[in-house]
Amino acid sequence: VVADRYDVRSNRGESEFRALFQLDVSLRDVLGNALSCSPELHDCLASQPGLRVLAQSDPEEVFFSFLCTPNNNVERITRMVRTLESFGEPFADRPDFRRFPQAERIAAIGEGALRKAGFGYRGKTIPIAAKELIERGAGWLNGLKRAGYREAHAELLEISGVGPKLADCICLFGLGFSEAVPVDTHLWQAACREYFPEWSNVGLTEKRYREIGELFRSKFGRYAGWVHQYMFLDNFTRWRSGRGRV
DNA sequence: CTATAACCGTAA
DNA sequence: TACGGTTATA
């Protein structure tokens, strides 16, 4: 289900709105192609009408935000990202909002301060990752946009605390690689259901992780990450309602 | 290659 | 008690 018209009220112009939601990417094309490659996805694709991958956000903000996510739930992740934000500089015209802090600032936060704020062991790993990011130079992360998906993913894996899934999240949401397929527990479940029933009683290993990504890219091509988004949210929504939450 | 425990806080 | 990504280890 794709809307033809939108009525929007925004504090920005039409072009910014179109850019934020990537309205130049045709959902009709992306979903039509996905459906023809994989008809069994019909209900899943129809279950989240209008779902889009947002335009790439600030890569560094995405980098640190996703370092908060492993072994974690949405509520706590939100709180942790807000805490990181509180270390940033206030906007001159809006002192009630702060800019997301630079890597240098995050590297300087003490482990104890973050642990006190409920970061757990990530209070240690996040400043370390910040230092590793700084070591690579100012333009490194942003420069991965020009490196191509495979190269960018491989480079990100070298940062401690960044595994295959985080690397794919950073590629998809921070660097604009629409072919990146982050395999978390929800996508793993959906992928086992639809494509790898023989894996329903084994765990997710790095080899199986790669196989899922390759299958998605060969099946769905350049917008594999968008199809991933539908399968993720569909499974996430079922999981939530199954557990009787929100 | 695969499986498993540990990491931490939250919620069932 | 179960859960969730990454890492280290077997």
PDB file of C-alpha atoms (C1' of nucleotides) in Angstrom:
ATOM      1  CA  VAL A   1       0.000   0.000   0.000  1.00  0.00           C
ATOM      2  CA  VAL A   2       1.597   3.221  -1.123  1.00  0.00           C
ATOM      3  CA  ALA A   3       0.080   6.672  -0.770  1.00  0.00           C
ATOM      4  CA  ASP A   4       0.064   8.980  -3.777  1.00  0.00           C
ATOM      5  CA  ARG A   5      -0.329  12.186  -1.826  1.00  0.00           C
ATOM      6  CA  TYR A   6       0.839  13.444   1.506  1.00  0.00           C
ATOM      7  CA  ASP A   7      -0.495  16.377   3.527  1.00  0.00           C
ATOM      8  CA  VAL A   8       2.380  17.592   5.599  1.00  0.00           C
ATOM      9  CA  ARG A   9       2.894  20.320   8.155  1.00  0.00           C
ATOM     10  CA  SER A  10       6.567  20.969   8.752  1.00  0.00           C
ATOM     11  CA  ASN A  11       8.916  23.650  10.029  1.00  0.00           C
ATOM     12  CA  ARG A  12      11.093  22.969   6.980  1.00  0.00           C
ATOM     13  CA  GLY A  13      10.518  23.177   3.263  1.00  0.00           C
ATOM     14  CA  GLU A  14       9.267  20.546   0.914  1.00  0.00           C
ATOM     15  CA  SER A  15      12.693  19.622  -0.413  1.00  0.00           C
ATOM     16  CA  GLU A  16      14.055  18.924   3.077  1.00  0.00           C
ATOM     17  CA  PHE A  17      11.035  16.806   3.853  1.00  0.00           C
ATOM     18  CA  ARG A  18      11.407  14.872   0.632  1.00  0.00           C
ATOM     19  CA  ALA A  19      15.092  14.344   1.343  1.00  0.00           C
ATOM     20  CA  LEU A  20      14.551  13.164   4.935  1.00  0.00           C
ATOM     21  CA  PHE A  21      12.142  10.436   3.866  1.00  0.00           C
ATOM     22  CA  GLN A  22      13.922   9.709   0.570  1.00  0.00           C
ATOM     23  CA  LEU A  23      10.710  10.328  -1.339  1.00  0.00           C
ATOM     24  CA  ASP A  24      12.596  10.105  -4.620  1.00  0.00           C
ATOM     25  CA  VAL A  25      13.001   6.399  -3.963  1.00  0.00           C
ATOM     26  CA  SER A  26       9.859   4.794  -5.355  1.00  0.00           C
ATOM     27  CA  LEU A  27       8.333   2.421  -2.831  1.00  0.00           C
ATOM     28  CA  ARG A  28       6.184   1.080  -5.604  1.00  0.00           C
ATOM     29  CA  ASP A  29       9.321  -0.014  -7.464  1.00  0.00           C
ATOM     30  CA  VAL A  30      11.164  -1.314  -4.412  1.00  0.00           C
ATOM     31  CA  LEU A  31       8.203  -3.294  -3.082  1.00  0.00           C
ATOM     32  CA  GLY A  32       7.037  -4.422  -6.512  1.00  0.00           C
ATOM     33  CA  ASN A  33      10.471  -5.824  -7.218  1.00  0.00           C
ATOM     34  CA  ALA A  34      10.690  -7.475  -3.802  1.00  0.00           C
ATOM     35  CA  LEU A  35       7.281  -9.027  -4.265  1.00  0.00           C
ATOM     36  CA  SER A  36       8.121 -10.455  -7.672  1.00  0.00           C
ATOM     37  CA  CYS A  37      11.355 -11.913  -6.294  1.00  0.00           C
ATOM     38  CA  SER A  38       9.666 -13.298  -3.216  1.00  0.00           C
ATOM     39  CA  PRO A  39       5.851 -13.537  -3.392  1.00  0.00           C
ATOM     40  CA  GLU A  40       5.663 -15.072   0.084  1.00  0.00           C
ATOM     41  CA  LEU A  41       6.644 -11.657   1.434  1.00  0.00           C
ATOM     42  CA  HIS A  42       3.264 -10.193   0.484  1.00  0.00           C
ATOM     43  CA  ASP A  43       1.754 -10.036   3.966  1.00  0.00           C
ATOM     44  CA  CYS A  44       4.964  -8.767   5.491  1.00  0.00           C
ATOM     45  CA  LEU A  45       5.324  -5.944   2.957  1.00  0.00           C
ATOM     46  CA  ALA A  46       1.653  -5.025   3.298  1.00  0.00           C
ATOM     47  CA  SER A  47       1.811  -4.978   7.076  1.00  0.00           C
ATOM     48  CA  GLN A  48       3.801  -1.723   7.314  1.00  0.00           C
ATOM     49  CA  PRO A  49       2.379   0.569   4.626  1.00  0.00           C
ATOM     50  CA  GLY A  50       4.618   3.478   3.687  1.00  0.00           C
ATOM     51  CA  LEU A  51       7.611   2.303   5.746  1.00  0.00           C
ATOM     52  CA  ARG A  52      10.828   3.883   4.486  1.00  0.00           C
ATOM     53  CA  VAL A  53      14.491   3.916   5.382  1.00  0.00           C
ATOM     54  CA  LEU A  54      15.306   7.447   6.493  1.00  0.00           C
ATOM     55  CA  ALA A  55      17.984   9.389   4.677  1.00  0.00           C
ATOM     56  CA  GLN A  56      21.453   8.862   6.052  1.00  0.00           C
ATOM     57  CA  SER A  57      21.904  10.736   9.278  1.00  0.00           C
ATOM     58  CA  ASP A  58      25.121  12.133  10.736  1.00  0.00           C
ATOM     59  CA  PRO A  59      27.510   9.145  10.569  1.00  0.00           C
ATOM     60  CA  GLU A  60      29.169   9.845  13.890  1.00  0.00           C
ATOM     61  CA  GLU A  61      25.875  10.185  15.717  1.00  0.00           C
ATOM     62  CA  VAL A  62      24.713   6.927  14.134  1.00  0.00           C
ATOM     63  CA  PHE A  63      28.011   5.280  15.069  1.00  0.00           C
ATOM     64  CA  PHE A  64      27.700   6.105  18.766  1.00  0.00           C
ATOM     65  CA  SER A  65      23.968   5.532  18.917  1.00  0.00           C
ATOM     66  CA  PHE A  66      24.348   2.006  17.597  1.00  0.00           C
ATOM     67  CA  LEU A  67      27.182   1.310  20.020  1.00  0.00           C
ATOM     68  CA  CYS A  68      24.486   1.661  22.673  1.00  0.00           C
ATOM     69  CA  THR A  69      22.282  -1.032  21.110  1.00  0.00           C
ATOM     70  CA  PRO A  70      23.973  -4.445  21.469  1.00  0.00           C
ATOM     71  CA  ASN A  71      22.466  -6.618  24.138  1.00  0.00           C
ATOM     72  CA  ASN A  72      19.925  -3.944  24.853  1.00  0.00           C
ATOM     73  CA  ASN A  73      16.315  -2.857  24.486  1.00  0.00           C
ATOM     74  CA  VAL A  74      14.793   0.198  22.865  1.00  0.00           C
ATOM     75  CA  GLU A  75      13.800   1.956  26.075  1.00  0.00           C
ATOM     76  CA  ARG A  76      17.235   1.763  27.607  1.00  0.00           C
ATOM     77  CA  ILE A  77      18.947   2.595  24.314  1.00  0.00           C
ATOM     78  CA  THR A  78      16.888   5.781  24.089  1.00  0.00           C
ATOM     79  CA  ARG A  79      17.908   6.805  27.576  1.00  0.00           C
ATOM     80  CA  MET A  80      21.578   6.110  26.846  1.00  0.00           C
ATOM     81  CA  VAL A  81      21.586   8.138  23.639  1.00  0.00           C
ATOM     82  CA  ARG A  82      19.960  11.030  25.528  1.00  0.00           C
ATOM     83  CA  THR A  83      22.693  10.747  28.123  1.00  0.00           C
ATOM     84  CA  LEU A  84      25.396  10.948  25.447  1.00  0.00           C
ATOM     85  CA  GLU A  85      23.592  13.949  23.999  1.00  0.00           C
ATOM     86  CA  SER A  86      23.753  15.678  27.389  1.00  0.00           C
ATOM     87  CA  PHE A  87      27.538  15.890  26.978  1.00  0.00           C
ATOM     88  CA  GLY A  88      27.146  18.002  23.843  1.00  0.00           C
ATOM     89  CA  GLU A  89      27.182  21.777  23.500  1.00  0.00           C
ATOM     90  CA  PRO A  90      23.863  23.628  23.767  1.00  0.00           C
ATOM     91  CA  PHE A  91      22.635  25.377  20.620  1.00  0.00           C
ATOM     92  CA  ALA A  92      23.107  29.133  20.920  1.00  0.00           C
ATOM     93  CA  ASP A  93      19.521  29.887  19.952  1.00  0.00           C
ATOM     94  CA  ARG A  94      17.969  26.873  21.701  1.00  0.00           C
ATOM     95  CA  PRO A  95      19.849  26.252  24.963  1.00  0.00           C
ATOM     96  CA  ASP A  96      17.338  23.541  25.841  1.00  0.00           C
ATOM     97  CA  PHE A  97      18.758  21.384  23.029  1.00  0.00           C
ATOM     98  CA  ARG A  98      22.286  20.095  22.698  1.00  0.00           C
ATOM     99  CA  ARG A  99      24.270  19.130  19.657  1.00  0.00           C
ATOM    100  CA  PHE A 100      25.417  15.500  19.666  1.00  0.00           C
ATOM    101  CA  PRO A 101      28.946  15.527  21.136  1.00  0.00           C
ATOM    102  CA  GLN A 102      32.096  15.051  19.073  1.00  0.00           C
ATOM    103  CA  ALA A 103      34.103  11.819  19.379  1.00  0.00           C
ATOM    104  CA  GLU A 104      36.738  13.760  21.364  1.00  0.00           C
ATOM    105  CA  ARG A 105      34.155  14.611  24.007  1.00  0.00           C
ATOM    106  CA  ILE A 106      32.870  11.041  24.220  1.00  0.00           C
ATOM    107  CA  ALA A 107      36.412   9.668  24.452  1.00  0.00           C
ATOM    108  CA  ALA A 108      36.935  11.883  27.491  1.00  0.00           C
ATOM    109  CA  ILE A 109      33.939  10.634  29.461  1.00  0.00           C
ATOM    110  CA  GLY A 110      35.010   8.434  32.372  1.00  0.00           C
ATOM    111  CA  GLU A 111      33.813   4.852  32.527  1.00  0.00           C
ATOM    112  CA  GLY A 112      32.426   5.480  35.987  1.00  0.00           C
ATOM    113  CA  ALA A 113      30.235   8.346  34.850  1.00  0.00           C
ATOM    114  CA  LEU A 114      28.656   6.239  32.155  1.00  0.00           C
ATOM    115  CA  ARG A 115      28.217   3.240  34.424  1.00  0.00           C
ATOM    116  CA  LYS A 116      26.456   5.475  36.919  1.00  0.00           C
ATOM    117  CA  ALA A 117      24.169   6.548  34.082  1.00  0.00           C
ATOM    118  CA  GLY A 118      23.211   2.916  33.486  1.00  0.00           C
ATOM    119  CA  PHE A 119      25.496   2.077  30.577  1.00  0.00           C
ATOM    120  CA  GLY A 120      26.798  -1.100  32.184  1.00  0.00           C
ATOM    121  CA  TYR A 121      29.886  -2.513  30.474  1.00  0.00           C
ATOM    122  CA  ARG A 122      29.297  -0.190  27.527  1.00  0.00           C
ATOM    123  CA  GLY A 123      30.519   2.587  29.797  1.00  0.00           C
ATOM    124  CA  LYS A 124      33.915   1.101  29.089  1.00  0.00           C
ATOM    125  CA  THR A 125      33.534   0.114  25.437  1.00  0.00           C
ATOM    126  CA  ILE A 126      32.000   3.307  24.076  1.00  0.00           C
ATOM    127  CA  PRO A 127      34.858   5.684  25.023  1.00  0.00           C
ATOM    128  CA  ILE A 128      37.315   3.081  23.678  1.00  0.00           C
ATOM    129  CA  ALA A 129      35.489   3.008  20.344  1.00  0.00           C
ATOM    130  CA  ALA A 130      35.566   6.818  20.349  1.00  0.00           C
ATOM    131  CA  LYS A 131      39.359   6.738  20.719  1.00  0.00           C
ATOM    132  CA  GLU A 132      39.684   4.221  17.898  1.00  0.00           C
ATOM    133  CA  LEU A 133      37.539   6.464  15.729  1.00  0.00           C
ATOM    134  CA  ILE A 134      39.718   9.497  16.487  1.00  0.00           C
ATOM    135  CA  GLU A 135      42.873   7.506  15.693  1.00  0.00           C
ATOM    136  CA  ARG A 136      41.620   7.009  12.153  1.00  0.00           C
ATOM    137  CA  GLY A 137      41.450  10.720  11.474  1.00  0.00           C
ATOM    138  CA  ALA A 138      38.712  13.328  11.160  1.00  0.00           C
ATOM    139  CA  GLY A 139      37.326  12.437   7.742  1.00  0.00           C
ATOM    140  CA  TRP A 140      37.619   8.676   8.048  1.00  0.00           C
ATOM    141  CA  LEU A 141      34.056   7.695   8.915  1.00  0.00           C
ATOM    142  CA  ASN A 142      32.426  10.081   6.490  1.00  0.00           C
ATOM    143  CA  GLY A 143      34.927   9.022   3.837  1.00  0.00           C
ATOM    144  CA  LEU A 144      33.625   5.449   3.970  1.00  0.00           C
ATOM    145  CA  LYS A 145      30.643   6.684   1.960  1.00  0.00           C
ATOM    146  CA  ARG A 146      32.924   6.770  -1.050  1.00  0.00           C
ATOM    147  CA  ALA A 147      34.541   3.413  -0.298  1.00  0.00           C
ATOM    148  CA  GLY A 148      31.638   1.208  -1.324  1.00  0.00           C
ATOM    149  CA  TYR A 149      29.528  -1.017   0.886  1.00  0.00           C
ATOM    150  CA  ARG A 150      31.828  -4.017   1.201  1.00  0.00           C
ATOM    151  CA  GLU A 151      34.899  -1.982   1.998  1.00  0.00           C
ATOM    152  CA  ALA A 152      33.015   0.224   4.468  1.00  0.00           C
ATOM    153  CA  HIS A 153      31.611  -2.808   6.272  1.00  0.00           C
ATOM    154  CA  ALA A 154      35.036  -4.438   6.528  1.00  0.00           C
ATOM    155  CA  GLU A 155      36.637  -1.245   7.851  1.00  0.00           C
ATOM    156  CA  LEU A 156      33.960  -0.733  10.493  1.00  0.00           C
ATOM    157  CA  LEU A 157      34.450  -4.303  11.736  1.00  0.00           C
ATOM    158  CA  GLU A 158      37.963  -3.336  12.809  1.00  0.00           C
ATOM    159  CA  ILE A 159      36.605  -1.060  15.536  1.00  0.00           C
ATOM    160  CA  SER A 160      36.316  -2.871  18.839  1.00  0.00           C
ATOM    161  CA  GLY A 161      32.743  -3.319  19.921  1.00  0.00           C
ATOM    162  CA  VAL A 162      31.544  -3.200  16.324  1.00  0.00           C
ATOM    163  CA  GLY A 163      30.438  -6.586  14.996  1.00  0.00           C
ATOM    164  CA  PRO A 164      28.762  -7.456  11.686  1.00  0.00           C
ATOM    165  CA  LYS A 165      25.335  -6.248  12.764  1.00  0.00           C
ATOM    166  CA  LEU A 166      26.455  -2.842  14.045  1.00  0.00           C
ATOM    167  CA  ALA A 167      28.610  -2.382  10.975  1.00  0.00           C
ATOM    168  CA  ASP A 168      25.567  -2.972   8.790  1.00  0.00           C
ATOM    169  CA  CYS A 169      23.433  -0.562  10.836  1.00  0.00           C
ATOM    170  CA  ILE A 170      26.063   2.131  10.427  1.00  0.00           C
ATOM    171  CA  CYS A 171      26.287   1.388   6.690  1.00  0.00           C
ATOM    172  CA  LEU A 172      22.515   1.544   6.214  1.00  0.00           C
ATOM    173  CA  PHE A 173      21.556   4.441   8.479  1.00  0.00           C
ATOM    174  CA  GLY A 174      24.733   6.480   8.674  1.00  0.00           C
ATOM    175  CA  LEU A 175      26.449   6.024   5.335  1.00  0.00           C
ATOM    176  CA  GLY A 176      23.517   5.572   2.974  1.00  0.00           C
ATOM    177  CA  PHE A 177      24.278   2.042   1.754  1.00  0.00           C
ATOM    178  CA  SER A 178      20.764   0.827   0.975  1.00  0.00           C
ATOM    179  CA  GLU A 179      22.051  -2.686   0.283  1.00  0.00           C
ATOM    180  CA  ALA A 180      23.216  -3.226   3.880  1.00  0.00           C
ATOM    181  CA  VAL A 181      21.210  -5.864   5.759  1.00  0.00           C
ATOM    182  CA  PRO A 182      21.638  -5.768   9.540  1.00  0.00           C
ATOM    183  CA  VAL A 183      20.766  -9.200  10.922  1.00  0.00           C
ATOM    184  CA  ASP A 184      19.498  -8.895  14.473  1.00  0.00           C
ATOM    185  CA  THR A 185      17.351 -11.368  16.348  1.00  0.00           C
ATOM    186  CA  HIS A 186      14.188 -10.276  14.521  1.00  0.00           C
ATOM    187  CA  LEU A 187      15.618 -10.505  11.044  1.00  0.00           C
ATOM    188  CA  TRP A 188      17.211 -13.816  11.973  1.00  0.00           C
ATOM    189  CA  GLN A 189      13.803 -15.186  12.943  1.00  0.00           C
ATOM    190  CA  ALA A 190      12.158 -13.863   9.789  1.00  0.00           C
ATOM    191  CA  ALA A 191      14.973 -15.132   7.559  1.00  0.00           C
ATOM    192  CA  CYS A 192      14.822 -18.604   9.125  1.00  0.00           C
ATOM    193  CA  ARG A 193      11.060 -18.665   8.661  1.00  0.00           C
ATOM    194  CA  GLU A 194      11.094 -17.608   5.001  1.00  0.00           C
ATOM    195  CA  TYR A 195      14.384 -18.857   3.590  1.00  0.00           C
ATOM    196  CA  PHE A 196      16.379 -21.081   5.951  1.00  0.00           C
ATOM    197  CA  PRO A 197      14.006 -23.427   7.785  1.00  0.00           C
ATOM    198  CA  GLU A 198      16.935 -25.787   8.364  1.00  0.00           C
ATOM    199  CA  TRP A 199      18.416 -23.166  10.680  1.00  0.00           C
ATOM    200  CA  SER A 200      15.439 -22.908  13.001  1.00  0.00           C
ATOM    201  CA  ASN A 201      17.221 -24.839  15.743  1.00  0.00           C
ATOM    202  CA  VAL A 202      20.754 -23.492  15.472  1.00  0.00           C
ATOM    203  CA  GLY A 203      22.348 -20.190  16.385  1.00  0.00           C
ATOM    204  CA  LEU A 204      23.385 -17.222  14.288  1.00  0.00           C
ATOM    205  CA  THR A 205      27.069 -17.604  13.381  1.00  0.00           C
ATOM    206  CA  GLU A 206      29.154 -15.216  11.320  1.00  0.00           C
ATOM    207  CA  LYS A 207      28.977 -17.530   8.317  1.00  0.00           C
ATOM    208  CA  ARG A 208      25.169 -17.700   8.466  1.00  0.00           C
ATOM    209  CA  TYR A 209      25.111 -13.944   8.962  1.00  0.00           C
ATOM    210  CA  ARG A 210      26.998 -13.473   5.716  1.00  0.00           C
ATOM    211  CA  GLU A 211      24.786 -15.959   3.883  1.00  0.00           C
ATOM    212  CA  ILE A 212      21.621 -14.065   4.829  1.00  0.00           C
ATOM    213  CA  GLY A 213      23.073 -10.764   3.651  1.00  0.00           C
ATOM    214  CA  GLU A 214      24.233 -12.281   0.377  1.00  0.00           C
ATOM    215  CA  LEU A 215      20.858 -13.900  -0.221  1.00  0.00           C
ATOM    216  CA  PHE A 216      19.048 -10.602   0.389  1.00  0.00           C
ATOM    217  CA  ARG A 217      21.383  -8.710  -1.931  1.00  0.00           C
ATOM    218  CA  SER A 218      21.181 -11.277  -4.703  1.00  0.00           C
ATOM    219  CA  LYS A 219      17.398 -11.491  -4.384  1.00  0.00           C
ATOM    220  CA  PHE A 220      16.516  -7.829  -3.852  1.00  0.00           C
ATOM    221  CA  GLY A 221      19.566  -5.999  -5.172  1.00  0.00           C
ATOM    222  CA  ARG A 222      20.405  -2.430  -4.314  1.00  0.00           C
ATOM    223  CA  TYR A 223      17.451  -1.967  -1.947  1.00  0.00           C
ATOM    224  CA  ALA A 224      17.959  -5.113   0.106  1.00  0.00           C
ATOM    225  CA  GLY A 225      18.180  -2.929   3.187  1.00  0.00           C
ATOM    226  CA  TRP A 226      14.684  -1.588   2.583  1.00  0.00           C
ATOM    227  CA  VAL A 227      13.251  -5.086   2.360  1.00  0.00           C
ATOM    228  CA  HIS A 228      15.132  -5.872   5.546  1.00  0.00           C
ATOM    229  CA  GLN A 229      13.374  -2.922   7.184  1.00  0.00           C
ATOM    230  CA  TYR A 230       9.946  -4.379   6.383  1.00  0.00           C
ATOM    231  CA  MET A 231      10.865  -7.838   7.619  1.00  0.00           C
ATOM    232  CA  PHE A 232      12.444  -6.435  10.748  1.00  0.00           C
ATOM    233  CA  LEU A 233       9.477  -4.263  11.715  1.00  0.00           C
ATOM    234  CA  ASP A 234       6.950  -6.940  10.843  1.00  0.00           C
ATOM    235  CA  ASN A 235       8.701  -9.427  13.088  1.00  0.00           C
ATOM    236  CA  PHE A 236       9.328  -6.830  15.789  1.00  0.00           C
ATOM    237  CA  THR A 237       5.638  -5.886  15.832  1.00  0.00           C
ATOM    238  CA  ARG A 238       4.531  -9.506  16.121  1.00  0.00           C
ATOM    239  CA  TRP A 239       7.027 -10.053  18.897  1.00  0.00           C
ATOM    240  CA  ARG A 240       5.756  -7.055  20.799  1.00  0.00           C
ATOM    241  CA  SER A 241       2.093  -7.964  20.468  1.00  0.00           C
ATOM    242  CA  GLY A 242       2.991 -11.560  21.275  1.00  0.00           C
ATOM    243  CA  ARG A 243       4.490 -10.401  24.528  1.00  0.00           C
ATOM    244  CA  GLY A 244       1.573  -8.104  25.169  1.00  0.00           C
ATOM    245  CA  ARG A 245       3.552  -4.895  25.108  1.00  0.00           C
ATOM    246  CA  VAL A 246       2.616  -1.393  23.914  1.00  0.00           C
TER     247      VAL A 246
ATOM    248  C1'  DC B   1      33.310 -23.877  11.667  1.00  0.00           C
ATOM    249  C1'  DT B   2      30.178 -23.940  15.567  1.00  0.00           C
ATOM    250  C1'  DA B   3      28.782 -23.529  20.235  1.00  0.00           C
ATOM    251  C1'  DT B   4      28.973 -21.235  24.653  1.00  0.00           C
ATOM    252  C1'  DA B   5      29.686 -18.066  28.513  1.00  0.00           C
ATOM    253  C1'  DA B   6      30.209 -13.427  29.997  1.00  0.00           C
ATOM    254  C1'  DC B   7      28.970  -8.684  29.727  1.00  0.00           C
ATOM    255  C1'  DC B   8      24.504  -5.296  32.098  1.00  0.00           C
ATOM    256  C1'  DG B   9      19.967  -3.727  33.058  1.00  0.00           C
ATOM    257  C1'  DT B  10      15.176  -4.499  32.452  1.00  0.00           C
ATOM    258  C1'  DA B  11      10.974  -6.827  32.586  1.00  0.00           C
ATOM    259  C1'  DA B  12       8.082 -11.211  32.566  1.00  0.00           C
TER     260       DA B  12
ATOM    261  C1'  DT C   1      14.617 -16.208  34.495  1.00  0.00           C
ATOM    262  C1'  DA C   2      14.973 -14.758  29.633  1.00  0.00           C
ATOM    263  C1'  DC C   3      16.614 -11.405  26.307  1.00  0.00           C
ATOM    264  C1'  DG C   4      19.963  -9.156  23.272  1.00  0.00           C
ATOM    265  C1'  DG C   5      25.179  -8.240  19.868  1.00  0.00           C
ATOM    266  C1'  DT C   6      30.137  -8.786  20.496  1.00  0.00           C
ATOM    267  C1'  DT C   7      34.050 -10.986  22.191  1.00  0.00           C
ATOM    268  C1'  DA C   8      36.937 -14.543  23.944  1.00  0.00           C
ATOM    269  C1'  DT C   9      37.491 -19.224  24.429  1.00  0.00           C
ATOM    270  C1'  DA C  10      36.840 -24.189  23.816  1.00  0.00           C
TER     271       DA C  10
END
